[in-house]
Short mmCIF file of C-alpha atoms in Angstrom, two decimals:
data_model
loop_
_atom_site.label_atom_id
_atom_site.label_comp_id
_atom_site.label_asym_id
_atom_site.label_seq_id
_atom_site.Cartn_x
_atom_site.Cartn_y
_atom_site.Cartn_z
CA MET A 1 -38.35 -99.36 2.69
CA THR A 2 -40.13 -96.29 4.07
CA SER A 3 -38.01 -96.45 7.22
CA THR A 4 -34.81 -96.58 5.17
CA LYS A 5 -35.88 -93.59 3.08
CA SER A 6 -36.80 -91.67 6.23
CA ARG A 7 -33.42 -92.37 7.82
CA PHE A 8 -31.62 -91.38 4.62
CA SER A 9 -33.65 -88.18 4.40
CA ARG A 10 -32.83 -87.21 7.99
CA PHE A 11 -29.15 -88.03 7.49
CA TRP A 12 -29.01 -86.00 4.25
CA THR A 13 -30.72 -83.01 5.86
CA ARG A 14 -28.45 -83.01 8.88
CA SER A 15 -25.32 -83.56 6.79
CA GLY A 16 -26.35 -80.77 4.46
CA ARG A 17 -26.86 -78.35 7.32
CA MET A 18 -23.57 -79.44 8.90
CA GLY A 19 -21.92 -78.84 5.55
CA VAL A 20 -23.38 -75.35 5.35
CA SER A 21 -22.16 -74.62 8.89
CA ALA A 22 -18.67 -75.86 8.07
CA TRP A 23 -18.68 -73.82 4.86
CA MET A 24 -19.72 -70.66 6.70
CA MET A 25 -17.07 -71.20 9.36
CA ALA A 26 -14.34 -71.93 6.81
CA VAL A 27 -15.12 -68.94 4.60
CA GLY A 28 -15.54 -66.63 7.59
CA ALA A 29 -12.28 -67.85 9.12
CA LEU A 30 -10.44 -67.38 5.80
CA ILE A 31 -11.67 -63.80 5.38
CA THR A 32 -10.90 -63.00 9.02
CA VAL A 33 -7.37 -64.43 8.74
CA ILE A 34 -6.76 -62.37 5.61
CA PHE A 35 -7.72 -59.18 7.43
CA VAL A 36 -5.58 -60.16 10.43
CA ALA A 37 -2.62 -60.72 8.09
CA ILE A 38 -3.20 -57.34 6.43
CA ALA A 39 -3.23 -55.62 9.82
CA LEU A 40 -0.04 -57.38 10.93
CA PHE A 41 1.98 -56.91 7.74
CA SER A 42 0.94 -53.36 6.77
CA PRO A 43 3.67 -51.73 8.94
CA LEU A 44 6.24 -54.04 7.36
CA PHE A 45 5.09 -53.10 3.87
CA LEU A 46 5.53 -49.45 4.83
CA ALA A 47 8.98 -50.05 6.35
CA TRP A 48 10.13 -51.93 3.24
CA GLY A 49 8.93 -49.09 1.03
CA TRP A 50 6.28 -51.15 -0.74
CA ILE A 51 3.50 -48.72 0.13
CA GLN A 52 3.32 -45.04 1.00
CA SER A 53 2.41 -43.66 4.38
CA PRO A 54 -1.37 -43.43 4.87
CA THR A 55 -0.95 -39.90 6.29
CA GLU A 56 1.45 -38.62 3.61
CA PHE A 57 0.02 -35.88 1.40
CA LEU A 58 0.77 -36.27 -2.31
CA ALA A 59 1.15 -32.94 -4.05
CA ASN A 60 0.25 -34.51 -7.37
CA PRO A 61 -1.90 -36.17 -8.49
CA VAL A 62 -5.11 -35.61 -6.51
CA HIS A 63 -8.14 -37.75 -7.37
CA SER A 64 -5.97 -39.93 -9.57
CA PRO A 65 -7.64 -43.16 -10.79
CA PRO A 66 -6.14 -46.59 -10.06
CA ALA A 67 -2.75 -46.98 -11.74
CA PRO A 68 0.53 -48.89 -11.20
CA GLN A 69 1.83 -46.05 -8.99
CA HIS A 70 -1.32 -45.97 -6.87
CA TRP A 71 -3.19 -49.25 -7.11
CA PHE A 72 -6.42 -47.89 -5.64
CA GLY A 73 -5.89 -44.31 -6.83
CA THR A 74 -5.70 -41.20 -4.65
CA ASP A 75 -8.42 -39.25 -2.87
CA ARG A 76 -9.24 -35.55 -2.90
CA GLN A 77 -6.73 -34.85 -0.14
CA GLY A 78 -3.93 -36.55 -2.01
CA TYR A 79 -3.79 -39.64 0.21
CA ASP A 80 -2.93 -43.01 -1.31
CA ILE A 81 -6.17 -45.02 -1.03
CA PHE A 82 -4.42 -48.40 -1.10
CA SER A 83 -2.25 -47.48 1.88
CA ARG A 84 -5.16 -46.02 3.83
CA THR A 85 -7.29 -49.09 3.13
CA LEU A 86 -4.57 -51.40 4.45
CA PHE A 87 -3.89 -49.35 7.56
CA GLY A 88 -7.63 -48.91 8.05
CA THR A 89 -7.70 -52.66 8.70
CA GLN A 90 -5.16 -52.24 11.48
CA VAL A 91 -7.10 -49.39 13.06
CA ALA A 92 -10.35 -51.38 12.87
CA TRP A 93 -8.77 -54.40 14.59
CA LYS A 94 -7.27 -52.24 17.34
CA VAL A 95 -10.57 -50.59 18.21
CA VAL A 96 -12.73 -53.69 17.79
CA LEU A 97 -10.47 -56.04 19.75
CA LEU A 98 -10.01 -53.53 22.55
CA ALA A 99 -13.76 -52.92 22.69
CA THR A 100 -14.62 -56.63 22.79
CA VAL A 101 -11.98 -57.34 25.46
CA LEU A 102 -13.27 -54.49 27.65
CA SER A 103 -16.91 -55.56 27.30
CA LEU A 104 -16.02 -59.22 27.81
CA ALA A 105 -13.89 -58.53 30.89
CA THR A 106 -16.72 -56.48 32.40
CA GLY A 107 -19.88 -58.29 31.33
CA VAL A 108 -18.82 -61.89 32.07
CA PRO A 109 -17.76 -61.40 35.73
CA LEU A 110 -20.80 -59.23 36.42
CA GLY A 111 -23.09 -61.87 34.91
CA LEU A 112 -21.48 -64.68 36.90
CA VAL A 113 -21.63 -62.91 40.26
CA SER A 114 -25.07 -61.43 39.65
CA GLY A 115 -26.63 -64.71 38.53
CA TYR A 116 -25.06 -66.75 41.32
CA LEU A 117 -25.65 -64.44 44.28
CA GLY A 118 -29.00 -62.97 43.18
CA GLY A 119 -30.71 -60.61 45.56
CA LYS A 120 -31.15 -56.87 45.33
CA ALA A 121 -27.84 -56.26 43.56
CA ASP A 122 -28.87 -58.71 40.86
CA ARG A 123 -32.18 -56.91 40.32
CA VAL A 124 -30.48 -53.50 40.13
CA LEU A 125 -27.83 -54.74 37.69
CA LEU A 126 -30.43 -56.49 35.55
CA PHE A 127 -32.52 -53.32 35.35
CA LEU A 128 -29.46 -51.23 34.46
CA MET A 129 -28.25 -53.66 31.79
CA ASP A 130 -31.72 -54.04 30.28
CA THR A 131 -31.98 -50.26 30.07
CA ILE A 132 -28.66 -49.99 28.22
CA TYR A 133 -29.57 -52.97 26.01
CA THR A 134 -32.75 -51.29 24.76
CA LEU A 135 -30.74 -48.38 23.34
CA PRO A 136 -29.54 -48.73 19.72
CA GLY A 137 -25.81 -49.47 19.66
CA LEU A 138 -24.94 -46.76 17.16
CA LEU A 139 -26.95 -44.09 18.99
CA LEU A 140 -25.40 -45.02 22.33
CA SER A 141 -21.89 -45.04 20.82
CA ILE A 142 -22.46 -41.62 19.23
CA THR A 143 -23.53 -40.19 22.60
CA LEU A 144 -20.58 -41.73 24.40
CA ALA A 145 -18.17 -40.58 21.69
CA PHE A 146 -19.19 -37.00 22.42
CA VAL A 147 -18.49 -37.58 26.12
CA VAL A 148 -15.16 -39.46 25.99
CA GLY A 149 -13.72 -37.68 22.95
CA ARG A 150 -11.69 -38.99 20.02
CA GLY A 151 -8.95 -41.60 19.96
CA VAL A 152 -8.54 -45.37 19.63
CA PHE A 153 -9.00 -46.09 23.32
CA ASN A 154 -11.91 -43.67 23.67
CA ALA A 155 -13.66 -45.16 20.66
CA ALA A 156 -13.17 -48.63 22.16
CA ILE A 157 -14.74 -47.47 25.44
CA ALA A 158 -17.73 -46.02 23.58
CA LEU A 159 -18.23 -49.32 21.74
CA SER A 160 -17.63 -51.60 24.73
CA ILE A 161 -20.32 -50.01 26.91
CA ALA A 162 -22.89 -50.89 24.25
CA TYR A 163 -21.86 -54.58 24.35
CA ILE A 164 -21.44 -55.16 28.10
CA PRO A 165 -25.20 -55.86 28.60
CA GLN A 166 -25.12 -58.63 25.98
CA TYR A 167 -22.36 -60.55 27.76
CA TYR A 168 -23.98 -59.87 31.10
CA ARG A 169 -27.41 -61.15 30.04
CA VAL A 170 -26.10 -64.32 28.38
CA VAL A 171 -23.77 -65.27 31.24
CA ARG A 172 -26.26 -64.36 33.97
CA ASN A 173 -29.08 -66.41 32.43
CA HIS A 174 -26.79 -69.43 32.01
CA THR A 175 -25.54 -69.03 35.58
CA VAL A 176 -29.07 -68.92 37.00
CA SER A 177 -29.91 -72.21 35.25
CA VAL A 178 -26.61 -73.99 35.97
CA LYS A 179 -26.30 -73.06 39.66
CA THR A 180 -29.21 -75.39 40.51
CA GLU A 181 -27.48 -78.42 38.96
CA LEU A 182 -26.52 -81.29 41.25
CA PHE A 183 -22.75 -80.88 40.79
CA VAL A 184 -22.95 -77.25 41.96
CA GLU A 185 -25.08 -78.18 44.98
CA ALA A 186 -22.64 -80.99 45.80
CA ALA A 187 -19.72 -78.57 45.70
CA GLN A 188 -21.58 -76.19 48.01
CA ALA A 189 -22.41 -79.04 50.40
CA MET A 190 -18.72 -79.99 50.54
CA GLY A 191 -17.86 -76.48 51.69
CA ALA A 192 -16.64 -74.86 48.48
CA ASP A 193 -16.51 -71.09 48.79
CA THR A 194 -18.12 -68.68 46.32
CA TRP A 195 -14.92 -68.07 44.31
CA THR A 196 -14.32 -71.81 43.89
CA VAL A 197 -17.87 -72.44 42.72
CA LEU A 198 -17.75 -69.55 40.27
CA SER A 199 -14.33 -70.30 38.80
CA ARG A 200 -14.30 -74.11 38.83
CA TYR A 201 -17.91 -75.20 38.43
CA LEU A 202 -19.81 -72.38 36.74
CA PHE A 203 -17.40 -70.45 34.52
CA LEU A 204 -16.57 -73.22 32.04
CA ASN A 205 -20.23 -74.23 31.78
CA VAL A 206 -21.60 -70.76 31.03
CA ILE A 207 -18.78 -69.47 28.82
CA ARG A 208 -19.54 -71.69 25.81
CA SER A 209 -21.81 -69.24 24.03
CA VAL A 210 -19.46 -66.28 24.54
CA PRO A 211 -17.21 -66.98 21.49
CA VAL A 212 -20.28 -66.77 19.24
CA LEU A 213 -21.34 -63.48 20.80
CA LEU A 214 -17.78 -62.18 20.58
CA THR A 215 -17.44 -62.70 16.82
CA LEU A 216 -20.90 -61.29 16.08
CA ASN A 217 -20.22 -58.27 18.30
CA ALA A 218 -16.90 -57.75 16.53
CA ALA A 219 -18.72 -57.62 13.19
CA ASP A 220 -21.23 -55.16 14.61
CA ALA A 221 -18.42 -53.09 16.12
CA VAL A 222 -16.78 -52.71 12.70
CA LEU A 223 -20.03 -51.28 11.36
CA ILE A 224 -20.52 -48.93 14.31
CA LEU A 225 -16.91 -47.75 14.11
CA GLY A 226 -17.47 -47.04 10.43
CA GLY A 227 -20.64 -45.16 11.32
CA LEU A 228 -18.80 -43.05 13.89
CA GLY A 229 -16.11 -42.26 11.34
CA PHE A 230 -18.71 -41.41 8.71
CA LEU A 231 -20.26 -38.93 11.13
CA GLY A 232 -16.87 -37.41 11.93
CA LEU A 233 -16.64 -38.95 15.41
CA GLY A 234 -14.48 -41.57 17.06
CA LEU A 235 -10.99 -41.03 15.61
CA PRO A 236 -8.94 -37.99 14.53
CA PRO A 237 -9.49 -36.98 10.87
CA GLU A 238 -5.97 -37.91 9.74
CA THR A 239 -6.34 -41.48 11.03
CA PRO A 240 -6.80 -44.03 8.22
CA GLU A 241 -10.31 -45.19 9.09
CA TRP A 242 -12.79 -46.58 6.56
CA GLY A 243 -15.85 -44.66 7.75
CA HIS A 244 -14.07 -41.32 7.69
CA ASP A 245 -12.62 -42.02 4.23
CA LEU A 246 -16.07 -43.00 2.96
CA ARG A 247 -17.56 -39.73 4.16
CA LEU A 248 -14.95 -37.72 2.27
CA ALA A 249 -15.20 -39.97 -0.78
CA LEU A 250 -18.97 -39.74 -1.12
CA GLU A 251 -18.72 -35.98 -1.49
CA ALA A 252 -16.66 -36.51 -4.66
CA LEU A 253 -18.75 -39.41 -6.01
CA PRO A 254 -21.14 -37.21 -8.08
CA THR A 255 -18.13 -35.95 -10.06
CA GLY A 256 -17.30 -39.48 -11.22
CA ILE A 257 -14.59 -40.31 -8.67
CA TRP A 258 -15.87 -43.87 -8.20
CA TRP A 259 -12.65 -45.43 -6.86
CA SER A 260 -12.45 -43.24 -3.79
CA PRO A 261 -15.42 -44.80 -1.88
CA LEU A 262 -15.21 -48.23 -3.55
CA PHE A 263 -12.19 -49.75 -1.82
CA PRO A 264 -12.83 -48.59 1.79
CA GLY A 265 -16.44 -49.71 1.38
CA LEU A 266 -15.41 -53.14 0.07
CA ALA A 267 -12.93 -53.56 2.91
CA LEU A 268 -15.50 -52.68 5.58
CA THR A 269 -18.18 -54.90 4.03
CA SER A 270 -15.82 -57.86 3.57
CA MET A 271 -14.59 -57.75 7.16
CA VAL A 272 -18.15 -57.61 8.50
CA ILE A 273 -19.20 -60.54 6.28
CA GLY A 274 -16.19 -62.60 7.36
CA LEU A 275 -16.79 -62.10 11.07
CA SER A 276 -20.54 -62.70 10.68
CA LEU A 277 -20.03 -65.98 8.79
CA LEU A 278 -17.48 -67.09 11.37
CA GLY A 279 -19.87 -66.31 14.20
CA GLU A 280 -22.80 -68.10 12.59
CA GLY A 281 -20.64 -71.15 11.85
CA ILE A 282 -19.39 -71.29 15.43
CA ASP A 283 -22.96 -70.93 16.68
CA ASP A 284 -24.06 -73.99 14.70
CA TRP A 285 -21.04 -75.92 15.95
CA VAL A 286 -21.50 -74.93 19.61
CA ASN A 287 -25.29 -75.48 19.54
CA PRO A 288 -25.83 -78.59 17.39
CA GLN A 289 -29.22 -79.19 18.98
CA LEU A 290 -30.54 -76.04 17.30
CA ARG A 291 -29.28 -77.29 13.96
CA SER A 292 -30.85 -80.71 14.44
CA ARG A 293 -34.16 -79.19 15.49
CA GLY A 294 -34.13 -77.10 12.36
CA GLY A 295 -33.49 -80.22 10.34
CA ARG A 296 -36.42 -82.04 11.87
CA GLN A 297 -38.73 -79.14 11.25
CA LYS A 298 -37.87 -79.24 7.59
#
């Protein structure tokens, strides 16, 4: 009887945690897909005349509350907040995806080669990446934004440099542990060259944790991009970007203009939550042993 109860308890705990993981992944994926759809269809809405241009000044009214003509109202510059919120999604995806691709394309190969070959180059790279990793992402991005200047591509570069060490460290550590496995040593004994070992035997084994890191970094990048915009860095002022719009909106908040910061803030927060939930759900799915260990501890 005790054994049956114990088995049922373990099964219930694991199933419950699996259910939570599936719920997080499903909700995160749904929110992410919604924001992807908004980014894709916003130009079509503009072309069909359903929304106004996010950079079109409205002579009247300024600081108008939400109404049928302007669903989210207008800001102090006369911009339509609904249009800028929609196109802010597109701008966020452009910068975040470009930043994650750049950091992924740089950090993963460096981690593979560094972990596999070792030696002095590995020690130098590890020291350099650890140094960059210790710097706060927002502070580093602010410094780089001053250096590279404004623009979508420049903002992506500033963000990507902050994330390269994370991909490097994860991939390098996995490579160091996997390269001593028997199947890698067998491939080396059969005469496989370095490129073959890296691409065929190591890459697929060390890349499993990268999707988790990618989604979590994307969520963090949305926040940092918003921070750069709030500080007046990253993108030109006329660009529909949530952080920049929040900075302008907060100046009018004491006068009772509540709608101006509300909708860009909700959009930014929702996108970050969606990507974070998706990343956590994928993490539980990719690393089930961590979930089961947590279940046993409870």
